[in-house]
Coordinates of C-alpha atoms in Angstrom, one line a residue:
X1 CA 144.2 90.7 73.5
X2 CA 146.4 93.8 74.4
X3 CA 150.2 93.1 73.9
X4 CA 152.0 92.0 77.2
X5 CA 153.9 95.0 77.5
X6 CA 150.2 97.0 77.5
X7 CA 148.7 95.0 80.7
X8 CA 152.3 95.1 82.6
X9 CA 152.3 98.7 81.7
X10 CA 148.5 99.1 83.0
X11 CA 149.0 96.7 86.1
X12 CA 152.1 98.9 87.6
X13 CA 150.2 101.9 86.7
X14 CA 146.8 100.8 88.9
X15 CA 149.6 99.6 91.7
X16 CA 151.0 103.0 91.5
X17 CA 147.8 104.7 91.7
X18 CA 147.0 102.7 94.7
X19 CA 150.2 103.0 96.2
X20 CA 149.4 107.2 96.4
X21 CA 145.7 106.9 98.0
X22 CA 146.8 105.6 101.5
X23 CA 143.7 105.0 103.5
X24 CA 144.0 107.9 105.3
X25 CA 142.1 108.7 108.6
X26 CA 139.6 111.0 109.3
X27 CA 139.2 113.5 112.0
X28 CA 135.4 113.3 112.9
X29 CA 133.3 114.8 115.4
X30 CA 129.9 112.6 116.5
X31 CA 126.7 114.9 116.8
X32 CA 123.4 114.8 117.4
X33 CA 120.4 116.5 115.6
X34 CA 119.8 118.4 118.0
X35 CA 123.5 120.0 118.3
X36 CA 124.8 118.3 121.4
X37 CA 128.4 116.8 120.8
X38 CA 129.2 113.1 121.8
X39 CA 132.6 112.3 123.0
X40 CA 135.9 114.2 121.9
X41 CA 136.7 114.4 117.9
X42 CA 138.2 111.3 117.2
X43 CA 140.6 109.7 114.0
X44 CA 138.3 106.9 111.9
X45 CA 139.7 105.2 108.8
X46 CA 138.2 106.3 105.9
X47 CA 137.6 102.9 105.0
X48 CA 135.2 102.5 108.3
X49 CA 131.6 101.0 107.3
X50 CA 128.1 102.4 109.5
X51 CA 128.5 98.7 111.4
X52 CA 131.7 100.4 112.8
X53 CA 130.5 103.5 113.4
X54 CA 127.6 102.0 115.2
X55 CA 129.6 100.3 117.7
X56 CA 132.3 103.6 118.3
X57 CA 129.1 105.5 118.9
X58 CA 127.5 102.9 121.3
X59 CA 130.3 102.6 122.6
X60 CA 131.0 107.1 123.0
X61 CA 127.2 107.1 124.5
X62 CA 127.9 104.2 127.1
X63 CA 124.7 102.5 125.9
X64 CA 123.9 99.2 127.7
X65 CA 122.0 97.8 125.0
X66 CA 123.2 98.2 121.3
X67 CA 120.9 100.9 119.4
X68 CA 120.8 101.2 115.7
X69 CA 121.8 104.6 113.9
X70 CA 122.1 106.4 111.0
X71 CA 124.7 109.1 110.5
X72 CA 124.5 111.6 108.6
X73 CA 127.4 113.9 106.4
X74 CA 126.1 117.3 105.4
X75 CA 122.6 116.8 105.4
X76 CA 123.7 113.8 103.2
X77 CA 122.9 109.8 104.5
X78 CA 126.1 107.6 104.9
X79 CA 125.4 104.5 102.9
X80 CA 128.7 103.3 101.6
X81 CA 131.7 103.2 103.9
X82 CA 132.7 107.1 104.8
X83 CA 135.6 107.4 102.4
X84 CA 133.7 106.3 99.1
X85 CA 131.4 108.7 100.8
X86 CA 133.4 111.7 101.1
X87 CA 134.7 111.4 97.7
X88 CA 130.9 110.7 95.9
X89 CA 130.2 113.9 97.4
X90 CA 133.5 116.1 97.7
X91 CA 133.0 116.5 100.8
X92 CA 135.9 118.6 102.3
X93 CA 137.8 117.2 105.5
X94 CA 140.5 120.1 106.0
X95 CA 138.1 120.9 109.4
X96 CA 137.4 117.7 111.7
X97 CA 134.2 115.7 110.3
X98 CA 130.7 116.7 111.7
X99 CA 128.6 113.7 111.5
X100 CA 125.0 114.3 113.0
X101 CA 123.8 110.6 114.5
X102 CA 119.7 110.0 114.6
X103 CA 118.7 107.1 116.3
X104 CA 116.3 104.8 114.6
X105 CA 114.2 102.0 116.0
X106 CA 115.4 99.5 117.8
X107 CA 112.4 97.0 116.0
X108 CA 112.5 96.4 112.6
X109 CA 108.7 96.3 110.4
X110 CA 108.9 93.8 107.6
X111 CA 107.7 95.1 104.4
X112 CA 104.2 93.5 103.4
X113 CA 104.3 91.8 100.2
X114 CA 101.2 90.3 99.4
X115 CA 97.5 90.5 100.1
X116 CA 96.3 87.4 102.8
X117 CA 92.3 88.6 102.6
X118 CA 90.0 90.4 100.3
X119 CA 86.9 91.6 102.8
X120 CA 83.7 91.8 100.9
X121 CA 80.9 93.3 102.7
X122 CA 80.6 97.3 101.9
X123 CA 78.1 97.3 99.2
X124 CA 79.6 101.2 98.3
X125 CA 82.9 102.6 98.1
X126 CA 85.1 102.0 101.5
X127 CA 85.9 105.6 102.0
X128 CA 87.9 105.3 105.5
X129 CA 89.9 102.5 107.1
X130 CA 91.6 103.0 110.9
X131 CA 93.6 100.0 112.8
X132 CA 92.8 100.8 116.4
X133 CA 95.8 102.1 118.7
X134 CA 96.9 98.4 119.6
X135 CA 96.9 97.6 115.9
X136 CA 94.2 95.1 117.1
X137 CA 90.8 96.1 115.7
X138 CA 90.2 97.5 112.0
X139 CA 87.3 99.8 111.9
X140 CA 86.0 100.8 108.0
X141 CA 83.6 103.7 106.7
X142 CA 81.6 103.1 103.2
X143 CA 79.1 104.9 100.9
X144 CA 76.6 102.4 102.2
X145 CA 75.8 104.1 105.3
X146 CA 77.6 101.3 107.5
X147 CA 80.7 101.3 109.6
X148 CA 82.3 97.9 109.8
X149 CA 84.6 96.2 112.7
X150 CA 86.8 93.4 111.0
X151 CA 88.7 90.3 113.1
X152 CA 92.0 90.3 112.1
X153 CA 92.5 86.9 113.5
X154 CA 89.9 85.3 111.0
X155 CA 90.3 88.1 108.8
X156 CA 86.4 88.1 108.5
X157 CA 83.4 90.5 109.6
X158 CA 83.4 91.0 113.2
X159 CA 80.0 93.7 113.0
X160 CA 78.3 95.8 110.7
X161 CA 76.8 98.9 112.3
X162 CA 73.8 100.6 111.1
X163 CA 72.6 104.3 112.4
X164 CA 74.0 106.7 109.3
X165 CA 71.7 107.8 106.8
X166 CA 73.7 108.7 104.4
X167 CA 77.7 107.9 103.3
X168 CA 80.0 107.5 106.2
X169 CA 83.0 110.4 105.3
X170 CA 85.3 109.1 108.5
X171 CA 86.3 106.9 111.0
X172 CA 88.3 107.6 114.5
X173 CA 89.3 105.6 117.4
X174 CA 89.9 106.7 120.9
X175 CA 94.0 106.7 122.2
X176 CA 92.8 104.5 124.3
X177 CA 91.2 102.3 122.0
X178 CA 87.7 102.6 124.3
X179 CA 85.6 104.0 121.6
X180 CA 85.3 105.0 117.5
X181 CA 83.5 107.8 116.3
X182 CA 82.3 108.7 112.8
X183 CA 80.9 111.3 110.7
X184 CA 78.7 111.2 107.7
X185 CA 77.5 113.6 104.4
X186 CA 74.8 115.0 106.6
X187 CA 76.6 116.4 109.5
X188 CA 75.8 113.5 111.7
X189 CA 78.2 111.9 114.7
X190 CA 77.8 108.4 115.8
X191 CA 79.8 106.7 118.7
X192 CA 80.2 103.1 118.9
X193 CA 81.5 100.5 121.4
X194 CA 84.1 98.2 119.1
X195 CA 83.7 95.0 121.3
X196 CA 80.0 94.8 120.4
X197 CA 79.6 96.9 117.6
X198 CA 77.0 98.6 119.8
X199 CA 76.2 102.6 119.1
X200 CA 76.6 104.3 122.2
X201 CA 74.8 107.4 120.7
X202 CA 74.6 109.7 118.1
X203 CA 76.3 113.7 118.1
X204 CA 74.0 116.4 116.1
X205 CA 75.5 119.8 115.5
X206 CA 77.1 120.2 112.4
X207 CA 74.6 121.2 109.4
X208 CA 77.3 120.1 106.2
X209 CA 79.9 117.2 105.6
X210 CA 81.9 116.1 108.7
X211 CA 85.7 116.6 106.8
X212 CA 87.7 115.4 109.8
X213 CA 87.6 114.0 113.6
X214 CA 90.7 114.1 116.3
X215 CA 90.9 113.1 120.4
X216 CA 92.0 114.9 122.9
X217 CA 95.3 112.9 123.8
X218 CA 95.6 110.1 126.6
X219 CA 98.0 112.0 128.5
X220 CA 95.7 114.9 129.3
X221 CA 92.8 112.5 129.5
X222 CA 92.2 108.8 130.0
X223 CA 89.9 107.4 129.7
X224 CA 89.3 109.4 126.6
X225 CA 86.3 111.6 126.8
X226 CA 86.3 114.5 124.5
X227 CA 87.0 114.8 120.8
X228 CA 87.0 117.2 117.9
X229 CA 85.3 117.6 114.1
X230 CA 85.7 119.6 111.4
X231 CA 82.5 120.3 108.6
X232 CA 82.2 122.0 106.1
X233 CA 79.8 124.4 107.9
X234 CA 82.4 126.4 108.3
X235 CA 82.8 125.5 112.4
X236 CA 84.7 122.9 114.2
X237 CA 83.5 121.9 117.8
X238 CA 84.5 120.0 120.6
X239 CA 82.1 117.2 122.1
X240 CA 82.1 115.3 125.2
X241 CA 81.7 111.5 124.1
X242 CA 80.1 110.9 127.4
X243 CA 77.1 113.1 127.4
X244 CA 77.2 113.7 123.7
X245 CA 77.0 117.2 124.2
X246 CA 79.0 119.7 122.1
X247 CA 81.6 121.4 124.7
X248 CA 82.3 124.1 122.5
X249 CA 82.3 125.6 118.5
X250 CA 85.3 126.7 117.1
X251 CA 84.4 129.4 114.6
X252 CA 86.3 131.6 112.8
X253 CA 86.6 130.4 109.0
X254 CA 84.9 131.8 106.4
X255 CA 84.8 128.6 104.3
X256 CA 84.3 124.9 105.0
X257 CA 87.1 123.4 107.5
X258 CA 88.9 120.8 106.2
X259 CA 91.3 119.5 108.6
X260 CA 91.2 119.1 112.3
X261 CA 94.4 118.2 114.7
X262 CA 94.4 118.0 118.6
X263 CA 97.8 118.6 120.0
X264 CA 99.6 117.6 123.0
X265 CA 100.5 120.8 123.5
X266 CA 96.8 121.9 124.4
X267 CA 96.1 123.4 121.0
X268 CA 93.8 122.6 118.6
X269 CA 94.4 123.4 115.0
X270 CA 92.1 123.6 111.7
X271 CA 92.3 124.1 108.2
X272 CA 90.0 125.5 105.9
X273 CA 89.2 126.6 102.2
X274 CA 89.6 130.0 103.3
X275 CA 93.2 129.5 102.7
X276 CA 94.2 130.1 106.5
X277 CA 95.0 127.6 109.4
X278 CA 93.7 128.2 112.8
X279 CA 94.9 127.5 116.1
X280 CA 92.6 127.0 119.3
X281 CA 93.2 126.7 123.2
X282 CA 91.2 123.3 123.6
X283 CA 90.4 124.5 127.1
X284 CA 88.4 127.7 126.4
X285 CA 87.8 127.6 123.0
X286 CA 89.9 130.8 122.3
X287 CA 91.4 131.2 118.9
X288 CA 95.0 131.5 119.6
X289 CA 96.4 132.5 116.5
X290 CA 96.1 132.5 112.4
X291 CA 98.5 131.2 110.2
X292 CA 98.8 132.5 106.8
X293 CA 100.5 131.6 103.8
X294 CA 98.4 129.6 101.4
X295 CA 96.5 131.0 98.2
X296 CA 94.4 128.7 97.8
X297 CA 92.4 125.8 99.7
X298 CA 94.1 123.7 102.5
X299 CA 93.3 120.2 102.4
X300 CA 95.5 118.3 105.1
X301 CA 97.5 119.2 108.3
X302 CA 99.9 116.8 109.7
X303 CA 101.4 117.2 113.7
X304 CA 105.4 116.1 114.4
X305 CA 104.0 113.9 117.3
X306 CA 100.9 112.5 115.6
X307 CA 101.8 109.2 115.7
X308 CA 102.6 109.2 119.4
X309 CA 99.1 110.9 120.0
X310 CA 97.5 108.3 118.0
X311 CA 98.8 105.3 119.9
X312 CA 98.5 107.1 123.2
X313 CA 99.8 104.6 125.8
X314 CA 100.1 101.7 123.9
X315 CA 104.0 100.9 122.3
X316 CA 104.9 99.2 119.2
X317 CA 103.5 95.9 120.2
X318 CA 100.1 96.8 121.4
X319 CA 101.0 96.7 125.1
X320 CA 100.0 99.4 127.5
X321 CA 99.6 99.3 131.4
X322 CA 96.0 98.0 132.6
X323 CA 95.7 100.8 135.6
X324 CA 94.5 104.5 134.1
X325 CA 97.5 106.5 135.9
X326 CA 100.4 104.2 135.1
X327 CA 99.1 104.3 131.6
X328 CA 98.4 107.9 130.9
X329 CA 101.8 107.9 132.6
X330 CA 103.3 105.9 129.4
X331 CA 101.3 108.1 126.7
X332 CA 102.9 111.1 128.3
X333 CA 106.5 109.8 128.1
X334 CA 106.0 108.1 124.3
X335 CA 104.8 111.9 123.7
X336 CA 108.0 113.3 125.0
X337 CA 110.1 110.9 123.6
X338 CA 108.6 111.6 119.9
X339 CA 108.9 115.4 120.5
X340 CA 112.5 115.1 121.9
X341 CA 112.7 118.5 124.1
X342 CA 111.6 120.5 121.1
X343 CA 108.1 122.4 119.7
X344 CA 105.7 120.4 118.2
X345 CA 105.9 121.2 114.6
X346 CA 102.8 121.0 112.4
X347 CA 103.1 120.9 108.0
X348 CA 100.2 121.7 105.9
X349 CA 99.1 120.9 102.5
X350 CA 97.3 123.2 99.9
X351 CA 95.4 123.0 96.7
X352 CA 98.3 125.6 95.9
X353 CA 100.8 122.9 95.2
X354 CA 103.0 124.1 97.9
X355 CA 103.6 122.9 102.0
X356 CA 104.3 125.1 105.0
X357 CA 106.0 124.0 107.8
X358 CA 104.9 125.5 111.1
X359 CA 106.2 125.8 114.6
X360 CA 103.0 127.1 115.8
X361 CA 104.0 127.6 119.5
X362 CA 107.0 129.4 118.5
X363 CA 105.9 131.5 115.7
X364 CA 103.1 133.1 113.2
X365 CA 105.8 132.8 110.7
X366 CA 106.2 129.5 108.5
X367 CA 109.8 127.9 109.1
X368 CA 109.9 126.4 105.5
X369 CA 107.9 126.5 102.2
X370 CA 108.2 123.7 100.7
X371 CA 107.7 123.6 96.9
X372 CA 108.1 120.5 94.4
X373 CA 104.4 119.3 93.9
X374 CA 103.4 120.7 90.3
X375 CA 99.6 119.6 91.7
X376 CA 97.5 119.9 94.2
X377 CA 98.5 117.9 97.6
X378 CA 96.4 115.5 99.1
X379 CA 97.8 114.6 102.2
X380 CA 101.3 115.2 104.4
X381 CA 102.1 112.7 106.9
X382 CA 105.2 113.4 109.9
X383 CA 107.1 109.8 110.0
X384 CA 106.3 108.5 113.4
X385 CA 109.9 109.4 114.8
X386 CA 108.8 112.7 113.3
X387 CA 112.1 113.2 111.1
X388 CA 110.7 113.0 107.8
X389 CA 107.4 113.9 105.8
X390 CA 105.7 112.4 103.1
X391 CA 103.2 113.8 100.8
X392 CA 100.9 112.3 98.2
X393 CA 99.6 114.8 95.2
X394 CA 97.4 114.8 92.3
X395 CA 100.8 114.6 90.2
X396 CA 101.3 111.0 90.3
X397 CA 104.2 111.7 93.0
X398 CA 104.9 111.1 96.7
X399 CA 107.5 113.1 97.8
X400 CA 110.1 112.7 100.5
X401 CA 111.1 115.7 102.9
X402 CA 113.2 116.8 106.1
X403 CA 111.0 116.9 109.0
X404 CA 112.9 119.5 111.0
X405 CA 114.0 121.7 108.6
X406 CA 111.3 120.8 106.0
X407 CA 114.0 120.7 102.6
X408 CA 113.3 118.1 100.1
X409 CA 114.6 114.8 99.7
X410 CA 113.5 112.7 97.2
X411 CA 111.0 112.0 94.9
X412 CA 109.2 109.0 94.7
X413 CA 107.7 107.9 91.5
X414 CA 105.8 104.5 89.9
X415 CA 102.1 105.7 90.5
X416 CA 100.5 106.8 86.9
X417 CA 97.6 108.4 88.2
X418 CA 97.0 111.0 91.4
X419 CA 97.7 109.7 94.9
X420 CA 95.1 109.9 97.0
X421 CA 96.5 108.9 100.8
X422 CA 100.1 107.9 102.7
X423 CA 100.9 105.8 105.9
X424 CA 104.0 104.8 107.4
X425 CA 105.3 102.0 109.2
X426 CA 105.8 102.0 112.7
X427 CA 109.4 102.4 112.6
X428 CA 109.9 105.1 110.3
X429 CA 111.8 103.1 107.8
X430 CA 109.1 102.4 104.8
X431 CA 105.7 104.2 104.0
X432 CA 102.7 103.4 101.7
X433 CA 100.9 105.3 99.2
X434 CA 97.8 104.4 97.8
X435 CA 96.4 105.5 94.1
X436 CA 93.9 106.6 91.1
X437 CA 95.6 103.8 89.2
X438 CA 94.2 101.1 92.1
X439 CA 97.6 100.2 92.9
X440 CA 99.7 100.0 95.8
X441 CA 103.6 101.3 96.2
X442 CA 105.5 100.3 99.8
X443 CA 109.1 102.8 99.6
X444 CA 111.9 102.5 101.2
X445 CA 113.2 105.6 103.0
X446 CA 117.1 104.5 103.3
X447 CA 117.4 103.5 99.5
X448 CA 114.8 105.6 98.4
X449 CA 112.9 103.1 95.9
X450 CA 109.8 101.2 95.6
X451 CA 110.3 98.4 97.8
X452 CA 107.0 95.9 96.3
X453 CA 104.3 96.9 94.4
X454 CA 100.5 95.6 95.6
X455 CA 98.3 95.5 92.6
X456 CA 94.7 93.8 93.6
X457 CA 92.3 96.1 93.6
X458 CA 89.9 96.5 91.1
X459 CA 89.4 100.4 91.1
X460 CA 90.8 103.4 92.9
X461 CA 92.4 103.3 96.3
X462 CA 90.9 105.6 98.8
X463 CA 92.3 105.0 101.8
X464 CA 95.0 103.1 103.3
X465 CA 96.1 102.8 106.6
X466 CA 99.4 100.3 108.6
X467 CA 98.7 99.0 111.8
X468 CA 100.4 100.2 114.2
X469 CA 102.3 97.2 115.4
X470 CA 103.4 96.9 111.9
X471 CA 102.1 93.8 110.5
X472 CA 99.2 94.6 108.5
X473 CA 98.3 97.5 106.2
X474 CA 94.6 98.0 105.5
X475 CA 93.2 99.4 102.4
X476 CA 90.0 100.1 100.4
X477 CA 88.4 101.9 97.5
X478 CA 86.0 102.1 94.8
X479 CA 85.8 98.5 94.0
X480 CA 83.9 97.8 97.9
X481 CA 86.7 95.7 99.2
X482 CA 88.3 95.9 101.7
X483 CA 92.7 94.1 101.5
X484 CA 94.5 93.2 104.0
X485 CA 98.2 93.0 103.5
X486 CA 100.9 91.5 105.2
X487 CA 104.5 90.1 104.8

């Protein structure tokens, strides 16, 4: 034990010290991300928590009900209170205090944490799983030639539908939930009706693999009528679900297409092995303009509004209005809500290791290159509030980027083999990778760790998907089964 004179000696000493760090106030100015200022700069104590700053801001933006923020100091999330803050990360405050405000969801997703069903049925690897727009309905694809509809309520078989002759490659459903479409290894398009697990007929056009299928959005059409494929026959083309007639082939690459997105802008886009990225008026069929960056293959495209365009007019909960106008009404406002006044802004993935993002209405000219991955990337997903991006490589990594500027974040590590597919939750706040190593990972965006790990499968994880209302994430792989997960 130090003498007394020691600890009376340190005691005045760590009074003194305190004594000369008052806790000052801080001259701050509230912004938003997109620039606009909110209310006159104002003097915080540096001792004030995000709680606090929540209500001021509320408070600045006369909001009737409460919404939940997060702030944000020179590109740099406030966690702590602002003064531990400041001094962590030296941040100057001679000038007033810019913090930029984003507004999160006002509904919380609870992270899943352990699997409530293991679906047998797929007697071959389950190669693609979808939830259907209301997060009602889970649609899978498999190597044995089947597509399967699955009750979530009993977590059981609902029907097992039988037309491909050879592996099913991918699964789509309608915005408006109406209709799912798949594509198989020989080229061939089935539609099906998911209440009866019914085909409603087949699409033949494509000679090769079909890589990837999109809709047109509810708000330019609903009922949903026309969709999009990619194949690697080198085309892409538009069909009418309808007539089961193809509308329209979009060629122009060299190699096979990859990747296939349908704006809400009215532009189609495609990716190829060629190394380019295509973009098409989904009226005419025109090719609007080429985006070049990539040397090598591009595997995966990823749109800012995607998830908007997915759910079309259905919200969070599953909801959407029963009458055709109202609700293509709804799709159009959730798909100006998630792009905010600005350009839809579109990322892509190569075998190159690297990412581009793209503001394709804007400019042939990438607005960011984003370089990390020391492998080749699998797939890039946009958040669903379209702030962030996530990307899952062949180097064991997902990584964590800005989804307006496109700078990195973090990286994400735990996976000890090559990630094969991504999917967020509903309210932007956790994401899920699945792996080579037949593992699992749910992170957490604020604190930027694993949240659980979901070991269970017996083999590799192919595909993965979370429902869009949150509470369930599907996933399936080589070992034939099919998990459901939940919290």
């Amino acid at each position: 034990m130090p003498p007394a004179e020691n600890r009376w000696t340190k005691k005045r000493k760590a009074e003194e010290e305190a004594a000369v760090v008052p806790a000052a106030n801080v001259v701050v100015q509230f912004q938003s991300d997109a620039g606009e200022k909110a209310g006159p700069q104002l003097s915080v104590p540096q001792d004030a928590t995000v709680k606090q700053l929540n209500l001021l801001l509320n408070q600045l933006l006369d909001n009737e009900e409460k919404l939940p923020y997060s702030f944000f100091v020179e590109e740099q999330e406030l966690a702590s209170s602002l003064g531990q803050h400041l001094q962590k990360n030296k941040v100057s405050v001679e000038a007033a205090l810019c913090i930029v405000y984003q507004p999160q969801a006002v509904f919380r997703v609870r992270p899943v944490s352990r699997c409530t069903a293991s679906m047998p049925g797929h007697a071959e690897a389950v190669l693609s799983v979808n939830f259907s727009p209301d997060g009602r309905q889970l649609a899978s694809g498999s190597g044995d030639t089947t597509v399967r509809f699955w009750d979530l309520g009993t977590q059981l078989p609902a029907h097992t539908c039988q037309a491909h002759k050879n592996w099913v490659q991918c699964v789509s459903w309608s915005p408006d939930a109406a209709m799912v479409v798949s594509g198989d290894q020989n080229g061939v398009l089935w539609l099906w009706q998911p209440k009866t697990g019914e085909t409603i007929g087949a699409c033949r056009g494509h000679s090769k693999v079909i890589m990837s299928i999109a809709w047109e959005p509810a708000h330019m059409e609903l009922p949903c009528r026309r969709f999009v494929t990619a194949s690697q026959d080198g085309t892409a083309k538009v069909w009418d679900a309808n007539t089961r007639r193809c509308l329209f082939t979009l060629s122009g690459h060299t190699r096979p297409v990859t990747c296939v997105k349908w704006g809400g802008d009215g532009f189609i886009h495609t990716s190829s092995r060629d190394g380019s990225i295509m973009v098409w008026d989904a009226k005419t069929g025109a090719r609007a303009q080429t985006l070049q960056g990539h040397g090598h293959w591009v595997n995966t495209l990823a749109l800012s509004a995607e998830y908007a365009l997915r759910t079309g007019p259905f919200d969070h909960t599953g909801t959407a209005p029963s009458d055709p106008a109202e609700a293509k009404q709804a799709a159009l406002q959730r798909y100006e809500t998630a792009c905010g006044g600005a350009p839809e802004r579109l990322v892509s993935g190569s075998d190159d290791f690297t990412m581009f993002l793209w503001e394709p209405s804007v400019s042939k000219k990438p607005v960011q290159r984003l370089t990390g991955h020391v492998q080749l990337i699998n797939q890039v997903q946009f958040s669903p509030d379209g702030r962030w991006i996530v990307s899952a490589s062949f180097d064991k990594s997902v990584k964590l980027w800005d989804g307006m500027k496109g700078t990195f974040i973090t990286t994400f590590r735990g996976h000890v083999r090559p990630v094969y597919q991504v999917s967020w939750s509903s309210d932007s706040r956790l994401v899920v990778s699945g792996s080579s190593d037949s593992t699992l990972k749910v992170w957490n965006v604020h604190t930027k760790k694993v949240q659980c790990d979901l070991p269970g499968h017996a083999d590799e994880v192919f595909t993965v998907d979370w429902s869009p209302d949150g509470a369930s994430i599907a996933s399936g792989g080589k070992d034939q089964v099919l998990k459901l997960w939940r919290h």
